Amino acid sequence: MARRAKGVWMAMVLSAVLIAGCGSNGNGTTGGNAAAGEAQGDAQSSAAADAATAANAGSAQTEAANAPAASGKPADVTLIEGWYAKGEDGGYFAALQQNYYKDAGINMTITPGGPQISAMTLVASGKADFGISYADDILLAREQGIPVVGVLAGFQYSPQVLIHHADDKIESFADIGDRTVYVTPGTLYWEYIKHKFSLTNAKPMAYTGQLVNFIKDKKSLNQGYITNEPYALGKQGVDVSLLKIADSGYANYADVLFTTEDYLAQHPDVVKAVVEASQKGWSYYLDNYKTVNPFIKTYNQEATLDAMDYEAEHEKEFILTDEAKANGIGTMTADRWNELQDQLMTIGGLKAKQDVTKAFMTEFLAKP
């Protein structure tokens, strides 16, 4: 979902670039597809300082454009994706295609993201109502004064991975040793893994979005998404194995649907309708992705149906976990948010603890 660097944490703050054109320029199925997906998350978080200013300047929503569904007039709602349209956001597109939003009184517009589009900034400034990001990005944003709230976690665990060549016998993160790791500098999960597994001899190299260096270096690892890079590498005849970031213990939620505290306070009925319709969309997508992916492709012409089908098949384990089966798709807990916060504190990602109960809410999630 997306798929992230914080530079040397708060030292590297990039300027947020507001929408210059929300076209559906696709990122295809190449290795750069998912790599760029990770990079977008980095830019999204790095834009936090600008988003804070935007939030203070114009966080009020236009009442007329977001009329409560109860009034009988459909509520106009905009959702900004974290990256280009893809199967990792399949549940939201399914809800749109199957008219779940419409039936709930929501006139939904889904706008693809991209390298110059920060969902965090757009939502904080009131230029969009909902966005998609990660739990750790939400915590960092809130620390910097951006009052965003996660309302549904599409992925219970991040689908991010470290990829290595299949014949390079690596059984766990501790086996990385002194290998080269192609990763975006400052990526949160990499900082956590380095600390937890004492990878003082690992050689991180900046990932450019191209897989050529990894392919040539048989003793290297490369960041990626289980839903993307392995597919692209397989198409090139490269046999790989994976270390799932979720298996490192990093407690991140991914593909988190978020809005602002202001929007939530002003339009609770709209938020409830969007959350419930999105849940229904995810349930539909998991079983019917082959009927939804052609619809997603209309938002991203460079994507292929084979690649999106691969995404859908490999993301299921991160969406429909035991927790989600018991408590509903999109569920979240304070324990997990607190665990993630503690991990970020340990690696210097956060300066001070926050009240995580303000960073997310589950009241609108339907139980199975």
Short mmCIF file of C-alpha atoms in Angstrom, two decimals:
data_model
loop_
_atom_site.label_atom_id
_atom_site.label_comp_id
_atom_site.label_asym_id
_atom_site.label_seq_id
_atom_site.Cartn_x
_atom_site.Cartn_y
_atom_site.Cartn_z
CA MET A 1 0.00 0.00 0.00
CA ALA A 2 1.76 1.25 -0.52
CA ARG A 3 4.08 1.00 0.73
CA ARG A 4 9.43 4.69 3.52
CA ALA A 5 12.14 6.82 4.65
CA LYS A 6 12.30 9.43 7.33
CA GLY A 7 15.82 10.43 6.30
CA VAL A 8 17.92 10.56 9.39
CA TRP A 9 14.59 10.82 11.13
CA MET A 10 13.43 14.34 11.80
CA ALA A 11 16.57 15.79 10.25
CA MET A 12 15.31 15.13 6.74
CA VAL A 13 12.03 16.92 6.06
CA LEU A 14 11.02 17.17 2.43
CA SER A 15 8.69 19.83 1.14
CA ALA A 16 5.21 18.53 0.48
CA VAL A 17 4.04 18.97 -3.08
CA LEU A 18 0.30 19.47 -3.40
CA ILE A 19 -1.54 18.00 -6.35
CA ALA A 20 -0.04 19.19 -9.61
CA GLY A 21 -2.21 16.71 -11.43
CA CYS A 22 -3.89 13.65 -9.96
CA GLY A 23 -3.58 11.57 -13.11
CA SER A 24 -3.34 7.81 -13.10
CA ASN A 25 0.21 7.62 -14.43
CA GLY A 26 0.87 4.00 -13.75
CA ASN A 27 3.91 2.43 -12.28
CA GLY A 28 3.36 -0.86 -14.06
CA THR A 29 4.72 -4.14 -12.79
CA THR A 30 8.42 -3.44 -12.85
CA GLY A 31 10.62 -3.59 -9.80
CA GLY A 32 10.35 0.17 -9.58
CA ASN A 33 6.60 -0.20 -9.06
CA ALA A 34 6.73 -1.37 -5.46
CA ALA A 35 10.01 0.40 -4.84
CA ALA A 36 8.41 3.66 -5.73
CA GLY A 37 5.51 2.61 -3.56
CA GLU A 38 7.81 2.53 -0.58
CA ALA A 39 9.35 5.83 -1.58
CA GLN A 40 5.95 7.49 -1.72
CA GLY A 41 5.34 6.58 1.89
CA ASP A 42 8.65 8.20 2.73
CA ALA A 43 7.68 11.44 1.04
CA GLN A 44 4.27 11.23 2.67
CA SER A 45 5.76 11.14 6.13
CA SER A 46 8.52 13.60 5.29
CA ALA A 47 5.85 16.12 4.33
CA ALA A 48 4.57 16.17 7.89
CA ALA A 49 5.89 19.60 8.79
CA ASP A 50 4.20 21.20 5.80
CA ALA A 51 1.03 19.28 6.51
CA ALA A 52 0.95 20.60 10.05
CA THR A 53 1.00 24.14 8.72
CA ALA A 54 -1.71 23.28 6.22
CA ALA A 55 -3.82 21.71 8.94
CA ASN A 56 -3.63 24.82 11.07
CA ALA A 57 -4.37 27.05 8.10
CA GLY A 58 -7.30 25.27 6.56
CA SER A 59 -8.48 22.12 8.26
CA ALA A 60 -12.14 23.18 8.31
CA GLN A 61 -14.22 21.15 5.88
CA THR A 62 -16.87 22.64 3.59
CA GLU A 63 -20.22 21.71 5.06
CA ALA A 64 -22.11 21.91 1.78
CA ALA A 65 -19.72 19.56 0.01
CA ASN A 66 -19.92 17.00 2.78
CA ALA A 67 -23.56 16.98 3.74
CA PRO A 68 -24.42 14.16 6.15
CA ALA A 69 -25.93 11.13 4.45
CA ALA A 70 -28.86 11.37 6.89
CA SER A 71 -29.97 14.58 5.19
CA GLY A 72 -30.96 12.64 2.09
CA LYS A 73 -28.32 14.37 -0.02
CA PRO A 74 -25.30 12.21 -0.94
CA ALA A 75 -22.12 13.30 0.81
CA ASP A 76 -19.32 14.19 -1.59
CA VAL A 77 -16.20 12.44 -0.32
CA THR A 78 -12.66 12.31 -1.71
CA LEU A 79 -10.20 9.52 -0.88
CA ILE A 80 -6.53 9.97 -1.80
CA GLU A 81 -4.57 6.77 -2.31
CA GLY A 82 -1.07 6.43 -0.93
CA TRP A 83 0.26 5.59 -4.41
CA TYR A 84 -0.95 4.74 -7.89
CA ALA A 85 -4.11 2.64 -8.16
CA LYS A 86 -3.31 -0.98 -7.33
CA GLY A 87 -4.62 -4.21 -5.87
CA GLU A 88 -3.32 -3.22 -2.45
CA ASP A 89 -6.23 -0.76 -2.30
CA GLY A 90 -8.63 -3.25 -3.82
CA GLY A 91 -11.23 -3.06 -1.07
CA TYR A 92 -11.89 0.62 -1.64
CA PHE A 93 -12.25 0.16 -5.39
CA ALA A 94 -14.55 -2.82 -4.83
CA ALA A 95 -16.77 -0.68 -2.59
CA LEU A 96 -16.90 1.93 -5.36
CA GLN A 97 -17.54 -0.59 -8.16
CA GLN A 98 -20.21 -2.46 -6.22
CA ASN A 99 -21.98 0.77 -5.20
CA TYR A 100 -21.44 0.14 -1.48
CA TYR A 101 -20.51 3.80 -1.02
CA LYS A 102 -23.44 4.97 -3.10
CA ASP A 103 -25.87 2.77 -1.20
CA ALA A 104 -24.57 4.31 2.04
CA GLY A 105 -25.23 7.85 0.81
CA ILE A 106 -21.63 8.55 -0.21
CA ASN A 107 -20.62 10.06 -3.54
CA MET A 108 -17.06 8.71 -3.43
CA THR A 109 -14.18 9.91 -5.58
CA ILE A 110 -10.95 7.88 -5.36
CA THR A 111 -7.89 9.79 -6.55
CA PRO A 112 -4.60 7.93 -7.13
CA GLY A 113 -1.52 9.25 -5.38
CA GLY A 114 2.01 9.46 -6.73
CA PRO A 115 5.51 10.75 -6.06
CA GLN A 116 4.37 14.38 -5.96
CA ILE A 117 1.17 13.83 -4.01
CA SER A 118 1.07 13.67 -0.21
CA ALA A 119 -2.17 12.19 1.09
CA MET A 120 -1.22 13.35 4.58
CA THR A 121 -0.90 16.96 3.45
CA LEU A 122 -4.06 16.94 1.37
CA VAL A 123 -6.20 15.46 4.13
CA ALA A 124 -4.69 17.72 6.80
CA SER A 125 -5.40 20.82 4.68
CA GLY A 126 -8.99 19.82 3.95
CA LYS A 127 -8.35 19.29 0.23
CA ALA A 128 -9.30 15.62 0.68
CA ASP A 129 -11.45 13.90 3.28
CA PHE A 130 -9.68 10.54 3.62
CA GLY A 131 -6.25 9.17 2.85
CA ILE A 132 -4.35 5.89 3.04
CA SER A 133 -1.09 5.54 4.96
CA TYR A 134 0.65 3.51 7.70
CA ALA A 135 0.16 3.50 11.45
CA ASP A 136 3.73 4.68 12.07
CA ASP A 137 3.20 7.62 9.70
CA ILE A 138 0.06 8.56 11.61
CA LEU A 139 1.95 8.56 14.92
CA LEU A 140 4.73 10.71 13.47
CA ALA A 141 2.21 13.10 11.96
CA ARG A 142 0.36 13.50 15.24
CA GLU A 143 3.61 14.23 17.07
CA GLN A 144 4.16 17.06 14.59
CA GLY A 145 0.73 18.56 15.22
CA ILE A 146 -1.29 16.93 12.45
CA PRO A 147 -4.48 15.59 14.09
CA VAL A 148 -5.12 12.58 11.85
CA VAL A 149 -7.01 9.48 12.98
CA GLY A 150 -6.89 5.94 11.58
CA VAL A 151 -10.37 4.45 11.17
CA LEU A 152 -9.68 1.15 9.38
CA ALA A 153 -6.52 -0.92 8.88
CA GLY A 154 -6.76 -2.63 5.53
CA PHE A 155 -3.67 -4.69 6.35
CA GLN A 156 -3.14 -6.09 9.83
CA TYR A 157 0.57 -6.37 9.10
CA SER A 158 2.73 -4.70 6.50
CA PRO A 159 3.34 -6.66 3.27
CA GLN A 160 6.83 -5.19 3.08
CA VAL A 161 9.73 -7.62 2.77
CA LEU A 162 13.48 -7.86 2.41
CA ILE A 163 14.26 -9.95 -0.66
CA HIS A 164 17.34 -12.12 -1.09
CA HIS A 165 18.54 -14.56 -3.73
CA ALA A 166 17.12 -18.02 -3.15
CA ASP A 167 20.52 -19.72 -3.13
CA ASP A 168 21.83 -17.33 -0.46
CA LYS A 169 20.85 -19.22 2.66
CA ILE A 170 19.34 -16.66 5.00
CA GLU A 171 16.97 -18.07 7.59
CA SER A 172 16.30 -14.97 9.68
CA PHE A 173 17.09 -11.28 9.95
CA ALA A 174 19.99 -12.11 12.23
CA ASP A 175 21.65 -13.87 9.27
CA ILE A 176 21.96 -10.65 7.26
CA GLY A 177 25.38 -10.10 8.78
CA ASP A 178 27.60 -7.90 6.62
CA ARG A 179 25.56 -8.16 3.44
CA THR A 180 24.57 -5.16 1.36
CA VAL A 181 20.95 -4.11 1.86
CA TYR A 182 19.34 -1.89 -0.76
CA VAL A 183 16.89 0.20 1.23
CA THR A 184 15.65 3.78 1.33
CA PRO A 185 17.74 5.62 3.95
CA GLY A 186 15.98 5.99 7.28
CA THR A 187 13.15 3.57 6.48
CA LEU A 188 11.43 2.93 9.80
CA TYR A 189 11.22 -0.85 9.67
CA TRP A 190 14.89 -1.07 8.63
CA GLU A 191 15.91 1.11 11.57
CA TYR A 192 13.93 -1.20 13.84
CA ILE A 193 15.43 -4.38 12.36
CA LYS A 194 18.99 -3.01 12.56
CA HIS A 195 18.47 -2.24 16.23
CA LYS A 196 16.66 -5.43 17.21
CA PHE A 197 19.05 -7.81 15.45
CA SER A 198 22.24 -5.81 16.09
CA LEU A 199 23.07 -5.52 12.40
CA THR A 200 26.07 -3.27 12.96
CA ASN A 201 27.99 -4.77 10.04
CA ALA A 202 25.21 -4.61 7.46
CA LYS A 203 25.94 -2.33 4.52
CA PRO A 204 22.84 -0.29 3.66
CA MET A 205 22.85 1.23 0.19
CA ALA A 206 20.31 3.74 -1.04
CA TYR A 207 17.63 2.02 -3.10
CA THR A 208 17.02 3.88 -6.36
CA GLY A 209 13.87 2.03 -7.34
CA GLN A 210 15.77 -0.18 -9.78
CA LEU A 211 16.53 -3.84 -9.09
CA VAL A 212 19.61 -4.15 -11.30
CA ASN A 213 22.10 -3.81 -8.43
CA PHE A 214 20.32 -6.47 -6.40
CA ILE A 215 20.17 -8.83 -9.38
CA LYS A 216 23.92 -8.49 -9.96
CA ASP A 217 24.90 -8.84 -6.29
CA LYS A 218 24.01 -12.40 -5.29
CA LYS A 219 24.83 -11.68 -1.64
CA SER A 220 22.57 -8.68 -1.23
CA LEU A 221 19.05 -7.94 -0.05
CA ASN A 222 16.51 -5.47 -1.41
CA GLN A 223 13.48 -3.81 0.10
CA GLY A 224 10.11 -4.50 -1.48
CA TYR A 225 6.54 -5.62 -1.15
CA ILE A 226 5.52 -9.26 -1.17
CA THR A 227 2.82 -8.20 -3.62
CA ASN A 228 5.16 -6.66 -6.19
CA GLU A 229 8.94 -7.16 -6.45
CA PRO A 230 8.90 -10.97 -6.27
CA TYR A 231 6.51 -10.93 -9.23
CA ALA A 232 8.71 -8.54 -11.20
CA LEU A 233 11.85 -10.54 -10.41
CA GLY A 234 10.16 -13.79 -11.33
CA LYS A 235 9.32 -12.32 -14.72
CA GLN A 236 13.05 -11.73 -15.15
CA GLY A 237 13.92 -15.28 -14.16
CA VAL A 238 15.39 -14.30 -10.79
CA ASP A 239 14.64 -16.85 -8.05
CA VAL A 240 14.25 -15.15 -4.67
CA SER A 241 13.31 -15.82 -1.07
CA LEU A 242 11.82 -13.37 1.41
CA LEU A 243 12.11 -12.10 4.94
CA LYS A 244 8.72 -10.67 5.91
CA ILE A 245 8.96 -7.45 7.88
CA ALA A 246 5.96 -8.63 9.90
CA ASP A 247 8.08 -11.56 11.13
CA SER A 248 10.62 -9.12 12.59
CA GLY A 249 8.06 -8.07 15.17
CA TYR A 250 7.55 -4.58 13.78
CA ALA A 251 3.97 -3.90 14.84
CA ASN A 252 2.88 -1.66 11.99
CA TYR A 253 -0.60 -1.54 10.47
CA ALA A 254 -0.64 -0.87 6.72
CA ASP A 255 -3.14 0.57 4.25
CA VAL A 256 -4.71 2.53 7.10
CA LEU A 257 -7.71 4.61 6.10
CA PHE A 258 -7.46 7.93 7.94
CA THR A 259 -9.18 11.27 8.28
CA THR A 260 -8.78 14.27 10.61
CA GLU A 261 -10.19 14.84 14.07
CA ASP A 262 -12.11 17.84 12.70
CA TYR A 263 -13.73 15.88 9.91
CA LEU A 264 -14.60 13.07 12.28
CA ALA A 265 -16.22 15.50 14.72
CA GLN A 266 -18.17 17.31 12.00
CA HIS A 267 -19.22 14.28 9.95
CA PRO A 268 -19.35 11.16 12.12
CA ASP A 269 -22.18 9.72 10.04
CA VAL A 270 -20.15 10.10 6.86
CA VAL A 271 -17.10 8.47 8.44
CA LYS A 272 -19.24 5.61 9.68
CA ALA A 273 -20.74 5.09 6.24
CA VAL A 274 -17.33 5.15 4.54
CA VAL A 275 -15.82 2.70 7.04
CA GLU A 276 -18.68 0.22 6.80
CA ALA A 277 -18.77 0.38 3.00
CA SER A 278 -14.99 -0.05 2.85
CA GLN A 279 -15.19 -3.14 5.04
CA LYS A 280 -17.79 -4.60 2.71
CA GLY A 281 -15.54 -3.71 -0.20
CA TRP A 282 -12.61 -5.60 1.27
CA SER A 283 -14.75 -8.66 1.93
CA TYR A 284 -15.94 -8.59 -1.67
CA TYR A 285 -12.48 -7.99 -3.12
CA LEU A 286 -10.85 -10.93 -1.35
CA ASP A 287 -13.15 -13.38 -3.12
CA ASN A 288 -13.84 -11.47 -6.33
CA TYR A 289 -10.64 -9.60 -7.14
CA LYS A 290 -10.63 -10.79 -10.75
CA THR A 291 -13.87 -8.90 -11.36
CA VAL A 292 -12.59 -5.75 -9.61
CA ASN A 293 -9.05 -5.52 -11.01
CA PRO A 294 -10.20 -4.53 -14.52
CA PHE A 295 -11.99 -1.60 -12.84
CA ILE A 296 -8.81 -0.65 -10.96
CA LYS A 297 -6.89 -0.79 -14.22
CA THR A 298 -9.01 2.07 -15.57
CA TYR A 299 -7.25 4.22 -12.94
CA ASN A 300 -3.79 2.87 -13.82
CA GLN A 301 -3.47 1.89 -17.47
CA GLU A 302 0.14 0.76 -17.14
CA ALA A 303 -0.71 -1.89 -14.55
CA THR A 304 -1.40 -5.40 -15.83
CA LEU A 305 -4.20 -7.66 -14.68
CA ASP A 306 -1.72 -10.48 -14.05
CA ALA A 307 0.26 -8.25 -11.70
CA MET A 308 -2.85 -7.10 -9.85
CA ASP A 309 -4.11 -10.67 -9.53
CA TYR A 310 -0.71 -11.57 -8.06
CA GLU A 311 -1.08 -8.72 -5.57
CA ALA A 312 -4.55 -9.86 -4.55
CA GLU A 313 -3.47 -13.46 -4.03
CA HIS A 314 -0.44 -12.55 -1.92
CA GLU A 315 -2.00 -9.85 0.24
CA LYS A 316 -4.78 -12.00 1.68
CA GLU A 317 -2.67 -13.31 4.56
CA PHE A 318 -2.07 -9.73 5.74
CA ILE A 319 -5.72 -8.69 5.51
CA LEU A 320 -7.70 -11.68 6.73
CA THR A 321 -5.69 -12.62 9.81
CA ASP A 322 -7.04 -14.38 12.89
CA GLU A 323 -7.59 -10.94 14.44
CA ALA A 324 -9.59 -9.78 11.44
CA LYS A 325 -11.61 -12.98 11.33
CA ALA A 326 -12.52 -12.57 15.00
CA ASN A 327 -13.07 -8.81 15.11
CA GLY A 328 -13.72 -7.72 11.55
CA ILE A 329 -11.62 -6.60 8.60
CA GLY A 330 -9.81 -3.39 9.47
CA THR A 331 -9.68 -4.02 13.22
CA MET A 332 -7.04 -2.34 15.40
CA THR A 333 -6.08 -2.48 19.08
CA ALA A 334 -4.51 -0.07 21.52
CA ASP A 335 -2.00 -2.77 22.48
CA ARG A 336 -0.66 -2.90 18.93
CA TRP A 337 -0.53 0.88 18.61
CA ASN A 338 1.28 1.14 21.94
CA GLU A 339 3.71 -1.59 20.90
CA LEU A 340 4.46 0.26 17.68
CA GLN A 341 4.91 3.50 19.57
CA ASP A 342 7.37 1.84 21.95
CA GLN A 343 9.33 0.51 18.97
CA LEU A 344 9.49 3.97 17.42
CA MET A 345 10.63 5.44 20.74
CA THR A 346 13.38 2.84 20.95
CA ILE A 347 14.83 3.74 17.55
CA GLY A 348 14.36 7.49 17.97
CA GLY A 349 11.44 7.80 15.59
CA LEU A 350 9.28 9.53 18.20
CA LYS A 351 10.41 12.02 20.81
CA ALA A 352 7.70 11.48 23.40
CA LYS A 353 4.86 9.08 24.02
CA GLN A 354 1.38 10.03 22.92
CA ASP A 355 -2.10 8.90 23.82
CA VAL A 356 -2.52 6.33 21.06
CA THR A 357 -6.26 6.11 21.68
CA LYS A 358 -6.49 9.45 19.87
CA ALA A 359 -4.59 8.10 16.87
CA PHE A 360 -7.19 5.52 15.91
CA MET A 361 -10.78 4.50 16.48
CA THR A 362 -12.73 1.29 15.82
CA GLU A 363 -16.25 2.34 16.82
CA PHE A 364 -17.50 2.28 13.23
CA LEU A 365 -16.06 -1.12 12.32
CA ALA A 366 -18.66 -3.85 11.93
CA LYS A 367 -18.01 -7.14 13.73
CA PRO A 368 -18.21 -10.42 11.78
#
